[in-house]
PDB file of C-alpha atoms and ligand atoms in Angstrom:
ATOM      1  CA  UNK A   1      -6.921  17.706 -12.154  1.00 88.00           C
ATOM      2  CA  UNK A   2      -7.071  14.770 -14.513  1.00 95.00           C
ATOM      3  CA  UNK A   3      -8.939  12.325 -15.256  1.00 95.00           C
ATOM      4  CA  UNK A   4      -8.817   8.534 -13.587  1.00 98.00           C
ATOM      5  CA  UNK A   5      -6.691   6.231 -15.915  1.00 97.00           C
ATOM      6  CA  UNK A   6      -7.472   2.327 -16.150  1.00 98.00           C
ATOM      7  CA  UNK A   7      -3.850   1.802 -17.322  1.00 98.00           C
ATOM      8  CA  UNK A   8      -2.727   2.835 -14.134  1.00 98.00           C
ATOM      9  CA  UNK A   9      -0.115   0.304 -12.586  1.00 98.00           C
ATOM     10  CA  UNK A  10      -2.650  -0.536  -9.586  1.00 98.00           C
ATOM     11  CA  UNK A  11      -5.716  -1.037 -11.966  1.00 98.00           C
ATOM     12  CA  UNK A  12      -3.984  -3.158 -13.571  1.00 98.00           C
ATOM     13  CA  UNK A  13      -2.643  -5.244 -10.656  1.00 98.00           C
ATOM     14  CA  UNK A  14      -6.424  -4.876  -9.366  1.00 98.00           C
ATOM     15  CA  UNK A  15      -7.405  -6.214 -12.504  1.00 98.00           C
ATOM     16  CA  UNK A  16      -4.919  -9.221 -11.843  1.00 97.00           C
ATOM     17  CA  UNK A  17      -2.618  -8.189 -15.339  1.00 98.00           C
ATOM     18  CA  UNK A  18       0.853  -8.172 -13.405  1.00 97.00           C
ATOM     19  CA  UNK A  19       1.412 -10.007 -10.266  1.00 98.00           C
ATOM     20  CA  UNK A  20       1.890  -8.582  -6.298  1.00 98.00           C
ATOM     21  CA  UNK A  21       2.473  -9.562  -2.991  1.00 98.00           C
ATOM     22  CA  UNK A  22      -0.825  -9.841  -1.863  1.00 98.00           C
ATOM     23  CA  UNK A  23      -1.765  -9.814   1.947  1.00 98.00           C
ATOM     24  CA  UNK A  24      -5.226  -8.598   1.752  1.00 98.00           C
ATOM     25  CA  UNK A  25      -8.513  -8.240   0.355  1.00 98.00           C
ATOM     26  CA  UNK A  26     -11.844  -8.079   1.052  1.00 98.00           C
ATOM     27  CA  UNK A  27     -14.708  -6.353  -1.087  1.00 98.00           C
ATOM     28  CA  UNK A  28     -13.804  -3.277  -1.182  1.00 98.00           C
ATOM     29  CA  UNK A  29      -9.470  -3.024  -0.916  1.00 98.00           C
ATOM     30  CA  UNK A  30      -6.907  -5.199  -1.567  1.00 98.00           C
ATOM     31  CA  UNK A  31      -3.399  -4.792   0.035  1.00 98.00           C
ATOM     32  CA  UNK A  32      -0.046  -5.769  -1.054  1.00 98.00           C
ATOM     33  CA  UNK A  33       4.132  -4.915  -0.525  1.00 98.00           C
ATOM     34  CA  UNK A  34       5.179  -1.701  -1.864  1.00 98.00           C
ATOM     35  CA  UNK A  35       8.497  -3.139  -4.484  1.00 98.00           C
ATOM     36  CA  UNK A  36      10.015  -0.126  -3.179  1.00 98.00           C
ATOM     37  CA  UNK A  37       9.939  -0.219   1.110  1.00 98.00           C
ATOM     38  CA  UNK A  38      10.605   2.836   2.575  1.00 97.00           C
ATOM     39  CA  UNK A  39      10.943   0.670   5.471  1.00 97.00           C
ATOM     40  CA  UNK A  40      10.397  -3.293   6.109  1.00 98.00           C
ATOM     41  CA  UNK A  41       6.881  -4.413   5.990  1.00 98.00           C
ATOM     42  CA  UNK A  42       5.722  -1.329   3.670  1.00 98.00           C
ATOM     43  CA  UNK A  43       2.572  -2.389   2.340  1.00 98.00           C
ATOM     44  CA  UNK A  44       0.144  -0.395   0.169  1.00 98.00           C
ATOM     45  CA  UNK A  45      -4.028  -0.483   0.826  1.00 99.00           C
ATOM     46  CA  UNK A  46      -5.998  -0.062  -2.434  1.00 98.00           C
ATOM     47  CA  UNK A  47      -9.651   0.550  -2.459  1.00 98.00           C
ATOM     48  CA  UNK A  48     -11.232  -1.562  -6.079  1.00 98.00           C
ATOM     49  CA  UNK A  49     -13.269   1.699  -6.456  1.00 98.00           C
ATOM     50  CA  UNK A  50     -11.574   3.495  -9.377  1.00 98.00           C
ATOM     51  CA  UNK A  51     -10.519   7.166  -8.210  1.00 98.00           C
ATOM     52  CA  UNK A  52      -7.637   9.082  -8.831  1.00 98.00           C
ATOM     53  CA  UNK A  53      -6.538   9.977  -4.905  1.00 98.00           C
ATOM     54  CA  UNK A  54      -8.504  11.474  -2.052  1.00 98.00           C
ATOM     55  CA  UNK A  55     -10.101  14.725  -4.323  1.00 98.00           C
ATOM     56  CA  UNK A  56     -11.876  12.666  -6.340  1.00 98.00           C
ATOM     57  CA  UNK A  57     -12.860   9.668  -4.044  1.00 98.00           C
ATOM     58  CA  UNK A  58     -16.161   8.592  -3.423  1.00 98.00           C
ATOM     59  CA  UNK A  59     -16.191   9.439   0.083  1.00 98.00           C
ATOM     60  CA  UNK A  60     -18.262   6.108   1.126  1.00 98.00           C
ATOM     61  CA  UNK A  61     -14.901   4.125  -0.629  1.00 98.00           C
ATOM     62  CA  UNK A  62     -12.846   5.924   2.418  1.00 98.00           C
ATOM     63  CA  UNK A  63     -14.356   4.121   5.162  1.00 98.00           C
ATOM     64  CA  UNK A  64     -13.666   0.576   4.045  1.00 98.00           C
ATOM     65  CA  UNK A  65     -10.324   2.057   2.588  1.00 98.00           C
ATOM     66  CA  UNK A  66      -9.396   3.250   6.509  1.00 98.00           C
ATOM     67  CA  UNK A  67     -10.901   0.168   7.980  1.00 98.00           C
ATOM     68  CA  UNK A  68      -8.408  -1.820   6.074  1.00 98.00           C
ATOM     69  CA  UNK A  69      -5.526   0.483   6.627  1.00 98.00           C
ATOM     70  CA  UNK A  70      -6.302  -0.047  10.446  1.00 98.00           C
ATOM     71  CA  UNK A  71      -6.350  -3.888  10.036  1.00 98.00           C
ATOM     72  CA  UNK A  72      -3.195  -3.435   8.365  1.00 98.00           C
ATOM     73  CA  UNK A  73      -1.411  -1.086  10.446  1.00 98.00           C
ATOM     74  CA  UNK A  74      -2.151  -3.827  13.428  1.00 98.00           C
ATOM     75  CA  UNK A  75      -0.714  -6.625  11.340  1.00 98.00           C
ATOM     76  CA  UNK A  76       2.685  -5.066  10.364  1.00 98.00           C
ATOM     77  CA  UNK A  77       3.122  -3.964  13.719  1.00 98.00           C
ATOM     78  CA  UNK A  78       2.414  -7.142  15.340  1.00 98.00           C
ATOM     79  CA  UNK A  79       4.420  -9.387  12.428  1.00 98.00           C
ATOM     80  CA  UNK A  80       7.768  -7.162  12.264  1.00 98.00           C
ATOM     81  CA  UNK A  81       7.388  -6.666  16.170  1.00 98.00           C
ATOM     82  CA  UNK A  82       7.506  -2.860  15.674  1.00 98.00           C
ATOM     83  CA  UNK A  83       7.086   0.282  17.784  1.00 98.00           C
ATOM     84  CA  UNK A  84       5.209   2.459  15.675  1.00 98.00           C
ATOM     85  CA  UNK A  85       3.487   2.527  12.631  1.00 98.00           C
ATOM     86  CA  UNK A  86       2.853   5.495   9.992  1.00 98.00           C
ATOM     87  CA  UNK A  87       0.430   5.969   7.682  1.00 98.00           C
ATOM     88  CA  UNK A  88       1.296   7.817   4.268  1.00 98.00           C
ATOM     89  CA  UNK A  89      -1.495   9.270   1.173  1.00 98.00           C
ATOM     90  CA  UNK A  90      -0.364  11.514  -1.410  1.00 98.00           C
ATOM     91  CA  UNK A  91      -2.500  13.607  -3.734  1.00 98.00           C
ATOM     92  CA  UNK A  92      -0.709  14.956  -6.870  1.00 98.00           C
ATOM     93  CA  UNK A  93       3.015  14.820  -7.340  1.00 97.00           C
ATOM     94  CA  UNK A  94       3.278  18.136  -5.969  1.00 97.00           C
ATOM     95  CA  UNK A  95       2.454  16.154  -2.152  1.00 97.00           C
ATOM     96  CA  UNK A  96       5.208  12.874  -3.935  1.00 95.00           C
ATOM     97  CA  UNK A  97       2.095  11.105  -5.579  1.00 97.00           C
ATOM     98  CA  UNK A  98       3.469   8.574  -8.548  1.00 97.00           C
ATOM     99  CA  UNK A  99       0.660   6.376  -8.517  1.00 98.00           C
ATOM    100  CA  UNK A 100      -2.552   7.649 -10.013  1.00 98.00           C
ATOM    101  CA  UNK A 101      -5.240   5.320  -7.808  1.00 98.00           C
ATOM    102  CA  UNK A 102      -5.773   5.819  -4.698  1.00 98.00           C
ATOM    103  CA  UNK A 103      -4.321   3.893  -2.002  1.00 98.00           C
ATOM    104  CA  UNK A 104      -2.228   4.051   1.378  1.00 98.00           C
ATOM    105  CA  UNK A 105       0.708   3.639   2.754  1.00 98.00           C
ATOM    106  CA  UNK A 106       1.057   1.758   6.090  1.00 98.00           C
ATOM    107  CA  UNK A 107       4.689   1.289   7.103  1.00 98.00           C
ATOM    108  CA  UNK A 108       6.155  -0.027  10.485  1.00 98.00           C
ATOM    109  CA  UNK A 109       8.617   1.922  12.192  1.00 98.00           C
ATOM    110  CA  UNK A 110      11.274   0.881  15.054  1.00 98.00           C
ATOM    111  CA  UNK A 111      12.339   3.586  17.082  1.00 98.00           C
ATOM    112  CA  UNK A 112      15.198   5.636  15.935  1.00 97.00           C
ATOM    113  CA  UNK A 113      15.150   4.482  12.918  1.00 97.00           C
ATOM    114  CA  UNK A 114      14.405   6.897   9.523  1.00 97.00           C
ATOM    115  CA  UNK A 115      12.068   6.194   6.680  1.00 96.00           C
ATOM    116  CA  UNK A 116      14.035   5.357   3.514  1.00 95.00           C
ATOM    117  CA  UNK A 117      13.822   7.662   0.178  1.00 91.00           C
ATOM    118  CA  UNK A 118       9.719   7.308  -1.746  1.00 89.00           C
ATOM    119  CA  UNK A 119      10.227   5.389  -4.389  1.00 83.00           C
ATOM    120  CA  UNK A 120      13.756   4.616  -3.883  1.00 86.00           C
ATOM    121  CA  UNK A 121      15.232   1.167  -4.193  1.00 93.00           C
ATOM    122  CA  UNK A 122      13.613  -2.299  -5.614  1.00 96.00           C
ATOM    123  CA  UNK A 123      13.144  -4.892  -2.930  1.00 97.00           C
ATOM    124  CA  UNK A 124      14.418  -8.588  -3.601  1.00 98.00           C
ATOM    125  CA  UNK A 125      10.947 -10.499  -4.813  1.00 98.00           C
ATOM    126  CA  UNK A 126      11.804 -13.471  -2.390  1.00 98.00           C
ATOM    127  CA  UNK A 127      12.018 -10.823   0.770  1.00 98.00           C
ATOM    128  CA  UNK A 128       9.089  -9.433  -0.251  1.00 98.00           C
ATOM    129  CA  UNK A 129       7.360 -12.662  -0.338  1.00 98.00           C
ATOM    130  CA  UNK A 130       9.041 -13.969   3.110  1.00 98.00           C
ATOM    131  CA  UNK A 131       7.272 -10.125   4.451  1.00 98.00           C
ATOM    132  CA  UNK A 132       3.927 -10.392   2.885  1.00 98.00           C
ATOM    133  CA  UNK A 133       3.572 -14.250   4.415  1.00 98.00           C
ATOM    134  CA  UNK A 134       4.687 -12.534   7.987  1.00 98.00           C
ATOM    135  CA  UNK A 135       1.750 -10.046   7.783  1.00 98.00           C
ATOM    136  CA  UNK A 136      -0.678 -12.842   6.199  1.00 98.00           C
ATOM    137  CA  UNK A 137       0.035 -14.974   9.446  1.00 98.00           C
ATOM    138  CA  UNK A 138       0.048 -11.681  11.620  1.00 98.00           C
ATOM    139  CA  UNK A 139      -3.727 -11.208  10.362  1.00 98.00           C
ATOM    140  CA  UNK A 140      -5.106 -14.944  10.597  1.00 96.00           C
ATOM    141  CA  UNK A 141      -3.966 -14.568  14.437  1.00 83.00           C
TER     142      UNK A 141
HETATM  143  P1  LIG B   1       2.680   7.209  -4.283  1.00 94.88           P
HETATM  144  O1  LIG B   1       3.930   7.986  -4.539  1.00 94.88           O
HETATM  145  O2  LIG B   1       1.991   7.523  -3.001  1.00 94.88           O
HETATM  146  O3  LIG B   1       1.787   7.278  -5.484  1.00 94.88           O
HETATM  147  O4  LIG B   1       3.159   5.724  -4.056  1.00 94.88           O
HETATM  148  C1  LIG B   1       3.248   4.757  -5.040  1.00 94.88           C
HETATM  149  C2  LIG B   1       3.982   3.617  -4.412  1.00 94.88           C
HETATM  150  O5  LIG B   1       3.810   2.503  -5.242  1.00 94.88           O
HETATM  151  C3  LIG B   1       5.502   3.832  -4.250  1.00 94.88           C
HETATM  152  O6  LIG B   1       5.837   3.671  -2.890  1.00 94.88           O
HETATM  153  C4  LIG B   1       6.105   2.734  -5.137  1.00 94.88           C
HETATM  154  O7  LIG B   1       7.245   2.168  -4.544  1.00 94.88           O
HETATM  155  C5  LIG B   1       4.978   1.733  -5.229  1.00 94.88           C
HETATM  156  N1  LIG B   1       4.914   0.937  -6.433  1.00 94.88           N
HETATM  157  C6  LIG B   1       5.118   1.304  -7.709  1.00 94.88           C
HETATM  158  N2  LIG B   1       4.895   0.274  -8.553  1.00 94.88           N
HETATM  159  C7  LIG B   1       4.530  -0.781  -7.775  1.00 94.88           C
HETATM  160  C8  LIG B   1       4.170  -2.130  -8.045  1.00 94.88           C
HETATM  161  N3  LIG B   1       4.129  -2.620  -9.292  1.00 94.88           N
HETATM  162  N4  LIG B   1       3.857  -2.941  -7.007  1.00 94.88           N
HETATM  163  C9  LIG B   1       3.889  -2.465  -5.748  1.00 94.88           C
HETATM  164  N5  LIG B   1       4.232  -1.202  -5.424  1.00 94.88           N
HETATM  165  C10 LIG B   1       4.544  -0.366  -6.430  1.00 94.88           C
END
């Protein structure tokens, strides 16, 4: 497997160089809107500890990293008034990995109602905004 890379594209929003739809963060993850939703609400929970995906984690960075994910998973659900919610992580492209840090997927689903294509289409930046302040008000409540 390879190495971690810094210039990953989550690093560097980590590292604040290009901008997100934040909704999250505490010390150890920070969560934000997947650009491309496989469904409305599709957010994406990064742990700040550098690792690649789950074979090389620092197990003690998955605990906070699922803690999140569950505060998240509550939030979508509650702010997009949904009736399920998955939760994706992929490890090397062969399982549909793009990203190399990593992070997980927490996406509301409505009954009947299929996941759109990973990594498909680019969401308007003003819907993605109007989500992300849904889920920040779904979490202050
Ligand atoms: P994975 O295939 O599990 O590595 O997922 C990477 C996810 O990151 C995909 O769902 C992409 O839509 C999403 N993504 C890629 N670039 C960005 C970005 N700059 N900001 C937010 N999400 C992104």
């Amino acid at each position: 497997m390879a190495d971690y890379d810094p210039g990953n594209i989550f690093a560097k929003i980590l590292r604040g160089e290009i901008p997100s739809h934040r909704v999250y963060e505490d010390d150890a993850v920070i969560a934000f809107m997947d650009v491309m939703p496989q469904g409305i609400g599709h957010t994406l929970v990064v742990p700040k500890a550098p690792s690649r995906n789950i074979l090389d984690a620092d197990p003690a960075t998955l605990g906070p990293l699922f803690a999140a994910a569950q505060k998240l998973a509550a939030a979508v659900k509650k702010a997009f008034n949904a009736d399920g919610v998955t939760l994706m992580q992929f490890n090397e492209s062969a399982s549909g990995q793009t990203v190399y840090h990593l992070h997980v997927h927490v996406i509301p689903r409505f009954d009947g109602v299929p996941l759109k294509p990973h990594s498909g289409q680019m969401e308007k930046p003003e819907v993605l905004a109007e989500n992300a302040g849904k889920i920040r008000a779904a979490l202050r409540n």
